[in-house]
PDB file of N, CA and C in Angstrom:
ATOM      1  N   GLY A 215      87.133  84.857 -17.746  1.00 84.00           N
ATOM      2  CA  GLY A 215      86.824  85.714 -16.648  1.00 84.00           C
ATOM      3  C   GLY A 215      86.453  84.931 -15.395  1.00 84.00           C
ATOM      4  N   ALA A 216      85.713  83.841 -15.583  1.00 78.00           N
ATOM      5  CA  ALA A 216      85.307  83.043 -14.425  1.00 78.00           C
ATOM      6  C   ALA A 216      86.515  82.402 -13.743  1.00 78.00           C
ATOM      7  N   LEU A 217      87.495  81.972 -14.549  1.00 79.00           N
ATOM      8  CA  LEU A 217      88.678  81.361 -13.959  1.00 79.00           C
ATOM      9  C   LEU A 217      89.514  82.391 -13.195  1.00 79.00           C
ATOM     10  N   LEU A 218      89.557  83.616 -13.688  1.00 86.00           N
ATOM     11  CA  LEU A 218      90.271  84.667 -12.950  1.00 86.00           C
ATOM     12  C   LEU A 218      89.592  84.951 -11.620  1.00 86.00           C
ATOM     13  N   LEU A 219      88.268  84.934 -11.622  1.00 85.00           N
ATOM     14  CA  LEU A 219      87.538  85.149 -10.376  1.00 85.00           C
ATOM     15  C   LEU A 219      87.800  84.015  -9.382  1.00 85.00           C
ATOM     16  N   LEU A 220      87.805  82.772  -9.864  1.00 79.00           N
ATOM     17  CA  LEU A 220      88.112  81.642  -8.993  1.00 79.00           C
ATOM     18  C   LEU A 220      89.537  81.715  -8.453  1.00 79.00           C
ATOM     19  N   ALA A 221      90.466  82.165  -9.293  1.00 82.00           N
ATOM     20  CA  ALA A 221      91.851  82.303  -8.841  1.00 82.00           C
ATOM     21  C   ALA A 221      91.959  83.363  -7.755  1.00 82.00           C
ATOM     22  N   ALA A 222      91.232  84.461  -7.902  1.00 86.00           N
ATOM     23  CA  ALA A 222      91.266  85.519  -6.887  1.00 86.00           C
ATOM     24  C   ALA A 222      90.687  85.026  -5.563  1.00 86.00           C
ATOM     25  N   ILE A 223      89.607  84.263  -5.625  1.00 83.00           N
ATOM     26  CA  ILE A 223      89.014  83.727  -4.401  1.00 83.00           C
ATOM     27  C   ILE A 223      89.969  82.736  -3.743  1.00 83.00           C
ATOM     28  N   SER A 224      90.587  81.890  -4.536  1.00 80.00           N
ATOM     29  CA  SER A 224      91.522  80.916  -3.991  1.00 80.00           C
ATOM     30  C   SER A 224      92.739  81.600  -3.380  1.00 80.00           C
ATOM     31  N   PHE A 225      93.190  82.682  -3.996  1.00 86.00           N
ATOM     32  CA  PHE A 225      94.346  83.403  -3.464  1.00 86.00           C
ATOM     33  C   PHE A 225      94.022  84.022  -2.106  1.00 86.00           C
ATOM     34  N   ASN A 226      92.797  84.482  -1.923  1.00 85.00           N
ATOM     35  CA  ASN A 226      92.397  85.013  -0.616  1.00 85.00           C
ATOM     36  C   ASN A 226      92.372  83.919   0.440  1.00 85.00           C
ATOM     37  N   LEU A 227      92.045  82.688   0.051  1.00 80.00           N
ATOM     38  CA  LEU A 227      92.050  81.582   0.998  1.00 80.00           C
ATOM     39  C   LEU A 227      93.465  81.213   1.435  1.00 80.00           C
ATOM     40  N   VAL A 228      94.444  81.497   0.598  1.00 81.00           N
ATOM     41  CA  VAL A 228      95.835  81.247   0.985  1.00 81.00           C
ATOM     42  C   VAL A 228      96.209  82.139   2.165  1.00 81.00           C
ATOM     43  N   ALA A 229      95.781  83.394   2.111  1.00 82.00           N
ATOM     44  CA  ALA A 229      96.061  84.311   3.221  1.00 82.00           C
ATOM     45  C   ALA A 229      95.365  83.837   4.497  1.00 82.00           C
ATOM     46  N   ALA A 230      94.158  83.309   4.378  1.00 80.00           N
ATOM     47  CA  ALA A 230      93.457  82.790   5.550  1.00 80.00           C
ATOM     48  C   ALA A 230      94.170  81.561   6.105  1.00 80.00           C
ATOM     49  N   GLY A 231      94.689  80.726   5.237  1.00 77.00           N
ATOM     50  CA  GLY A 231      95.422  79.540   5.687  1.00 77.00           C
ATOM     51  C   GLY A 231      96.726  79.892   6.376  1.00 77.00           C
ATOM     52  N   ALA A 232      97.335  81.014   5.982  1.00 78.00           N
ATOM     53  CA  ALA A 232      98.586  81.433   6.618  1.00 78.00           C
ATOM     54  C   ALA A 232      98.366  81.854   8.064  1.00 78.00           C
ATOM     55  N   LEU A 233      97.144  82.173   8.422  1.00 81.00           N
ATOM     56  CA  LEU A 233      96.853  82.559   9.806  1.00 81.00           C
ATOM     57  C   LEU A 233      96.724  81.361  10.736  1.00 81.00           C
ATOM     58  N   LEU A 234      96.625  80.163  10.167  1.00 75.00           N
ATOM     59  CA  LEU A 234      96.520  78.959  10.990  1.00 75.00           C
ATOM     60  C   LEU A 234      97.906  78.512  11.418  1.00 75.00           C
ATOM     61  N   ARG A 235      98.334  79.003  12.563  1.00 72.00           N
ATOM     62  CA  ARG A 235      99.638  78.656  13.098  1.00 72.00           C
ATOM     63  C   ARG A 235      99.442  77.940  14.427  1.00 72.00           C
ATOM     64  N   PRO A 236     100.408  77.139  14.803  1.00 70.00           N
ATOM     65  CA  PRO A 236     100.295  76.485  16.113  1.00 70.00           C
ATOM     66  C   PRO A 236     100.287  77.531  17.231  1.00 70.00           C
ATOM     67  N   LEU A 237      99.476  77.281  18.248  1.00 73.00           N
ATOM     68  CA  LEU A 237      99.435  78.176  19.394  1.00 73.00           C
ATOM     69  C   LEU A 237     100.678  77.968  20.243  1.00 73.00           C
ATOM     70  N   PRO A 238     101.141  79.020  20.920  1.00 73.00           N
ATOM     71  CA  PRO A 238     102.325  78.842  21.772  1.00 73.00           C
ATOM     72  C   PRO A 238     102.024  77.923  22.951  1.00 73.00           C
ATOM     73  N   VAL A 239     103.003  77.144  23.312  1.00 72.00           N
ATOM     74  CA  VAL A 239     102.873  76.211  24.430  1.00 72.00           C
ATOM     75  C   VAL A 239     103.074  76.988  25.728  1.00 72.00           C
ATOM     76  N   PRO A 240     102.169  76.826  26.714  1.00 80.00           N
ATOM     77  CA  PRO A 240     102.361  77.526  27.989  1.00 80.00           C
ATOM     78  C   PRO A 240     103.675  77.111  28.647  1.00 80.00           C
ATOM     79  N   GLY A 241     104.374  78.075  29.184  1.00 79.00           N
ATOM     80  CA  GLY A 241     105.642  77.796  29.845  1.00 79.00           C
ATOM     81  C   GLY A 241     106.838  77.956  28.938  1.00 79.00           C
ATOM     82  N   GLU A 242     106.629  78.027  27.625  1.00 70.00           N
ATOM     83  CA  GLU A 242     107.723  78.236  26.688  1.00 70.00           C
ATOM     84  C   GLU A 242     107.940  79.722  26.505  1.00 70.00           C
ATOM     85  N   PRO A 243     109.163  80.180  26.516  1.00 72.00           N
ATOM     86  CA  PRO A 243     109.370  81.615  26.289  1.00 72.00           C
ATOM     87  C   PRO A 243     109.044  81.980  24.845  1.00 72.00           C
ATOM     88  N   PRO A 244     108.450  83.162  24.623  1.00 69.00           N
ATOM     89  CA  PRO A 244     108.162  83.562  23.249  1.00 69.00           C
ATOM     90  C   PRO A 244     109.457  83.829  22.501  1.00 69.00           C
ATOM     91  N   GLY A 245     109.445  83.547  21.250  1.00 65.00           N
ATOM     92  CA  GLY A 245     110.632  83.755  20.427  1.00 65.00           C
ATOM     93  C   GLY A 245     110.649  82.772  19.283  1.00 65.00           C
ATOM     94  N   PRO A 246     111.767  82.726  18.568  1.00 62.00           N
ATOM     95  CA  PRO A 246     111.840  81.799  17.431  1.00 62.00           C
ATOM     96  C   PRO A 246     111.805  80.346  17.891  1.00 62.00           C
ATOM     97  N   ALA A 247     111.260  79.517  17.026  1.00 59.00           N
ATOM     98  CA  ALA A 247     111.137  78.094  17.355  1.00 59.00           C
ATOM     99  C   ALA A 247     112.517  77.450  17.409  1.00 59.00           C
ATOM    100  N   LYS A 248     112.662  76.500  18.317  1.00 63.00           N
ATOM    101  CA  LYS A 248     113.956  75.842  18.475  1.00 63.00           C
ATOM    102  C   LYS A 248     114.119  74.672  17.511  1.00 63.00           C
ATOM    103  N   ASP A 249     113.010  74.170  16.970  1.00 60.00           N
ATOM    104  CA  ASP A 249     113.085  72.968  16.138  1.00 60.00           C
ATOM    105  C   ASP A 249     113.094  73.276  14.645  1.00 60.00           C
ATOM    106  N   GLY A 250     113.424  74.457  14.240  1.00 63.00           N
ATOM    107  CA  GLY A 250     113.554  74.766  12.825  1.00 63.00           C
ATOM    108  C   GLY A 250     112.738  75.968  12.426  1.00 63.00           C
ATOM    109  N   PRO A 251     112.802  76.308  11.149  1.00 69.00           N
ATOM    110  CA  PRO A 251     112.041  77.458  10.659  1.00 69.00           C
ATOM    111  C   PRO A 251     110.540  77.260  10.816  1.00 69.00           C
ATOM    112  N   GLY A 252     109.805  78.359  10.767  1.00 69.00           N
ATOM    113  CA  GLY A 252     108.365  78.310  10.973  1.00 69.00           C
ATOM    114  C   GLY A 252     107.632  77.454   9.968  1.00 69.00           C
ATOM    115  N   LEU A 253     108.086  77.454   8.707  1.00 73.00           N
ATOM    116  CA  LEU A 253     107.392  76.667   7.684  1.00 73.00           C
ATOM    117  C   LEU A 253     107.525  75.175   7.954  1.00 73.00           C
ATOM    118  N   VAL A 254     108.710  74.745   8.355  1.00 79.00           N
ATOM    119  CA  VAL A 254     108.913  73.320   8.646  1.00 79.00           C
ATOM    120  C   VAL A 254     108.048  72.914   9.834  1.00 79.00           C
ATOM    121  N   ARG A 255     107.980  73.765  10.830  1.00 77.00           N
ATOM    122  CA  ARG A 255     107.162  73.476  12.015  1.00 77.00           C
ATOM    123  C   ARG A 255     105.685  73.435  11.647  1.00 77.00           C
ATOM    124  N   LEU A 256     105.285  74.337  10.747  1.00 78.00           N
ATOM    125  CA  LEU A 256     103.893  74.384  10.326  1.00 78.00           C
ATOM    126  C   LEU A 256     103.509  73.145   9.523  1.00 78.00           C
ATOM    127  N   LEU A 257     104.427  72.645   8.707  1.00 81.00           N
ATOM    128  CA  LEU A 257     104.131  71.468   7.892  1.00 81.00           C
ATOM    129  C   LEU A 257     104.049  70.186   8.720  1.00 81.00           C
ATOM    130  N   ARG A 258     104.478  70.231   9.985  1.00 82.00           N
ATOM    131  CA  ARG A 258     104.340  69.083  10.874  1.00 82.00           C
ATOM    132  C   ARG A 258     103.175  69.259  11.842  1.00 82.00           C
ATOM    133  N   HIS A 259     102.402  70.316  11.688  1.00 83.00           N
ATOM    134  CA  HIS A 259     101.284  70.603  12.586  1.00 83.00           C
ATOM    135  C   HIS A 259     100.029  69.937  12.020  1.00 83.00           C
ATOM    136  N   GLY A 260      99.421  69.025  12.774  1.00 86.00           N
ATOM    137  CA  GLY A 260      98.301  68.213  12.304  1.00 86.00           C
ATOM    138  C   GLY A 260      97.096  68.999  11.817  1.00 86.00           C
ATOM    139  N   PRO A 261      96.565  69.959  12.592  1.00 85.00           N
ATOM    140  CA  PRO A 261      95.392  70.698  12.112  1.00 85.00           C
ATOM    141  C   PRO A 261      95.658  71.487  10.828  1.00 85.00           C
ATOM    142  N   PHE A 262      96.854  72.015  10.680  1.00 84.00           N
ATOM    143  CA  PHE A 262      97.164  72.732   9.443  1.00 84.00           C
ATOM    144  C   PHE A 262      97.195  71.773   8.263  1.00 84.00           C
ATOM    145  N   LEU A 263      97.749  70.579   8.457  1.00 88.00           N
ATOM    146  CA  LEU A 263      97.785  69.604   7.367  1.00 88.00           C
ATOM    147  C   LEU A 263      96.384  69.173   6.957  1.00 88.00           C
ATOM    148  N   CYS A 264      95.484  69.009   7.919  1.00 89.00           N
ATOM    149  CA  CYS A 264      94.092  68.670   7.598  1.00 89.00           C
ATOM    150  C   CYS A 264      93.435  69.787   6.801  1.00 89.00           C
ATOM    151  N   TYR A 265      93.672  71.033   7.213  1.00 85.00           N
ATOM    152  CA  TYR A 265      93.116  72.178   6.500  1.00 85.00           C
ATOM    153  C   TYR A 265      93.685  72.257   5.085  1.00 85.00           C
ATOM    154  N   ALA A 266      94.982  72.054   4.947  1.00 85.00           N
ATOM    155  CA  ALA A 266      95.611  72.144   3.632  1.00 85.00           C
ATOM    156  C   ALA A 266      95.086  71.048   2.702  1.00 85.00           C
ATOM    157  N   LEU A 267      94.938  69.834   3.212  1.00 89.00           N
ATOM    158  CA  LEU A 267      94.418  68.738   2.396  1.00 89.00           C
ATOM    159  C   LEU A 267      92.969  68.999   1.986  1.00 89.00           C
ATOM    160  N   ALA A 268      92.170  69.492   2.925  1.00 87.00           N
ATOM    161  CA  ALA A 268      90.779  69.807   2.593  1.00 87.00           C
ATOM    162  C   ALA A 268      90.712  70.912   1.548  1.00 87.00           C
ATOM    163  N   PHE A 269      91.569  71.906   1.668  1.00 83.00           N
ATOM    164  CA  PHE A 269      91.589  73.001   0.696  1.00 83.00           C
ATOM    165  C   PHE A 269      91.942  72.489  -0.694  1.00 83.00           C
ATOM    166  N   VAL A 270      92.926  71.604  -0.774  1.00 85.00           N
ATOM    167  CA  VAL A 270      93.330  71.060  -2.074  1.00 85.00           C
ATOM    168  C   VAL A 270      92.187  70.258  -2.694  1.00 85.00           C
ATOM    169  N   LEU A 271      91.527  69.429  -1.905  1.00 85.00           N
ATOM    170  CA  LEU A 271      90.435  68.611  -2.438  1.00 85.00           C
ATOM    171  C   LEU A 271      89.236  69.464  -2.865  1.00 85.00           C
ATOM    172  N   VAL A 272      88.879  70.447  -2.046  1.00 83.00           N
ATOM    173  CA  VAL A 272      87.748  71.318  -2.391  1.00 83.00           C
ATOM    174  C   VAL A 272      88.076  72.150  -3.614  1.00 83.00           C
ATOM    175  N   ASP A 273      89.276  72.684  -3.670  1.00 78.00           N
ATOM    176  CA  ASP A 273      89.663  73.513  -4.802  1.00 78.00           C
ATOM    177  C   ASP A 273      89.716  72.693  -6.090  1.00 78.00           C
ATOM    178  N   ALA A 274      90.200  71.466  -6.010  1.00 78.00           N
ATOM    179  CA  ALA A 274      90.244  70.612  -7.199  1.00 78.00           C
ATOM    180  C   ALA A 274      88.835  70.261  -7.661  1.00 78.00           C
ATOM    181  N   GLY A 275      87.950  69.970  -6.739  1.00 77.00           N
ATOM    182  CA  GLY A 275      86.577  69.643  -7.105  1.00 77.00           C
ATOM    183  C   GLY A 275      85.800  70.830  -7.621  1.00 77.00           C
ATOM    184  N   TYR A 276      86.173  72.017  -7.177  1.00 74.00           N
ATOM    185  CA  TYR A 276      85.486  73.230  -7.613  1.00 74.00           C
ATOM    186  C   TYR A 276      86.000  73.702  -8.965  1.00 74.00           C
ATOM    187  N   TYR A 277      87.243  73.384  -9.272  1.00 69.00           N
ATOM    188  CA  TYR A 277      87.893  73.865 -10.493  1.00 69.00           C
ATOM    189  C   TYR A 277      87.603  72.972 -11.695  1.00 69.00           C
ATOM    190  N   VAL A 278      87.536  71.671 -11.489  1.00 70.00           N
ATOM    191  CA  VAL A 278      87.416  70.709 -12.589  1.00 70.00           C
ATOM    192  C   VAL A 278      86.162  70.942 -13.441  1.00 70.00           C
ATOM    193  N   PRO A 279      84.977  71.176 -12.903  1.00 70.00           N
ATOM    194  CA  PRO A 279      83.805  71.374 -13.765  1.00 70.00           C
ATOM    195  C   PRO A 279      83.938  72.584 -14.689  1.00 70.00           C
ATOM    196  N   PHE A 280      84.598  73.637 -14.258  1.00 69.00           N
ATOM    197  CA  PHE A 280      84.738  74.812 -15.109  1.00 69.00           C
ATOM    198  C   PHE A 280      85.684  74.552 -16.272  1.00 69.00           C
ATOM    199  N   VAL A 281      86.685  73.719 -16.070  1.00 71.00           N
ATOM    200  CA  VAL A 281      87.652  73.449 -17.131  1.00 71.00           C
ATOM    201  C   VAL A 281      87.109  72.408 -18.102  1.00 71.00           C
ATOM    202  N   HIS A 282      86.516  71.348 -17.586  1.00 71.00           N
ATOM    203  CA  HIS A 282      86.097  70.240 -18.443  1.00 71.00           C
ATOM    204  C   HIS A 282      84.595  70.267 -18.759  1.00 71.00           C
ATOM    205  N   GLY A 283      83.904  71.293 -18.351  1.00 67.00           N
ATOM    206  CA  GLY A 283      82.468  71.342 -18.560  1.00 67.00           C
ATOM    207  C   GLY A 283      82.028  71.658 -19.983  1.00 67.00           C
ATOM    208  N   GLU A 284      82.866  72.329 -20.729  1.00 60.00           N
ATOM    209  CA  GLU A 284      82.452  72.711 -22.093  1.00 60.00           C
ATOM    210  C   GLU A 284      82.706  71.622 -23.086  1.00 60.00           C
TER     211      GLU A 284
END
């Protein structure tokens, strides 16, 4: 039950991470990105990569004691 609860909390954080998108550049017309799909552009965005790495490290550190604690 505890692992299901942790999975539900982690899944909600995925939705929060999806909201971290690059801000539009002033002077650029709104519309689809010219340099590729949104996911590729997002994976090259520095602040998103820092957030994703921090999420992976925190989630791994939070998950390991519950699995190996018994």
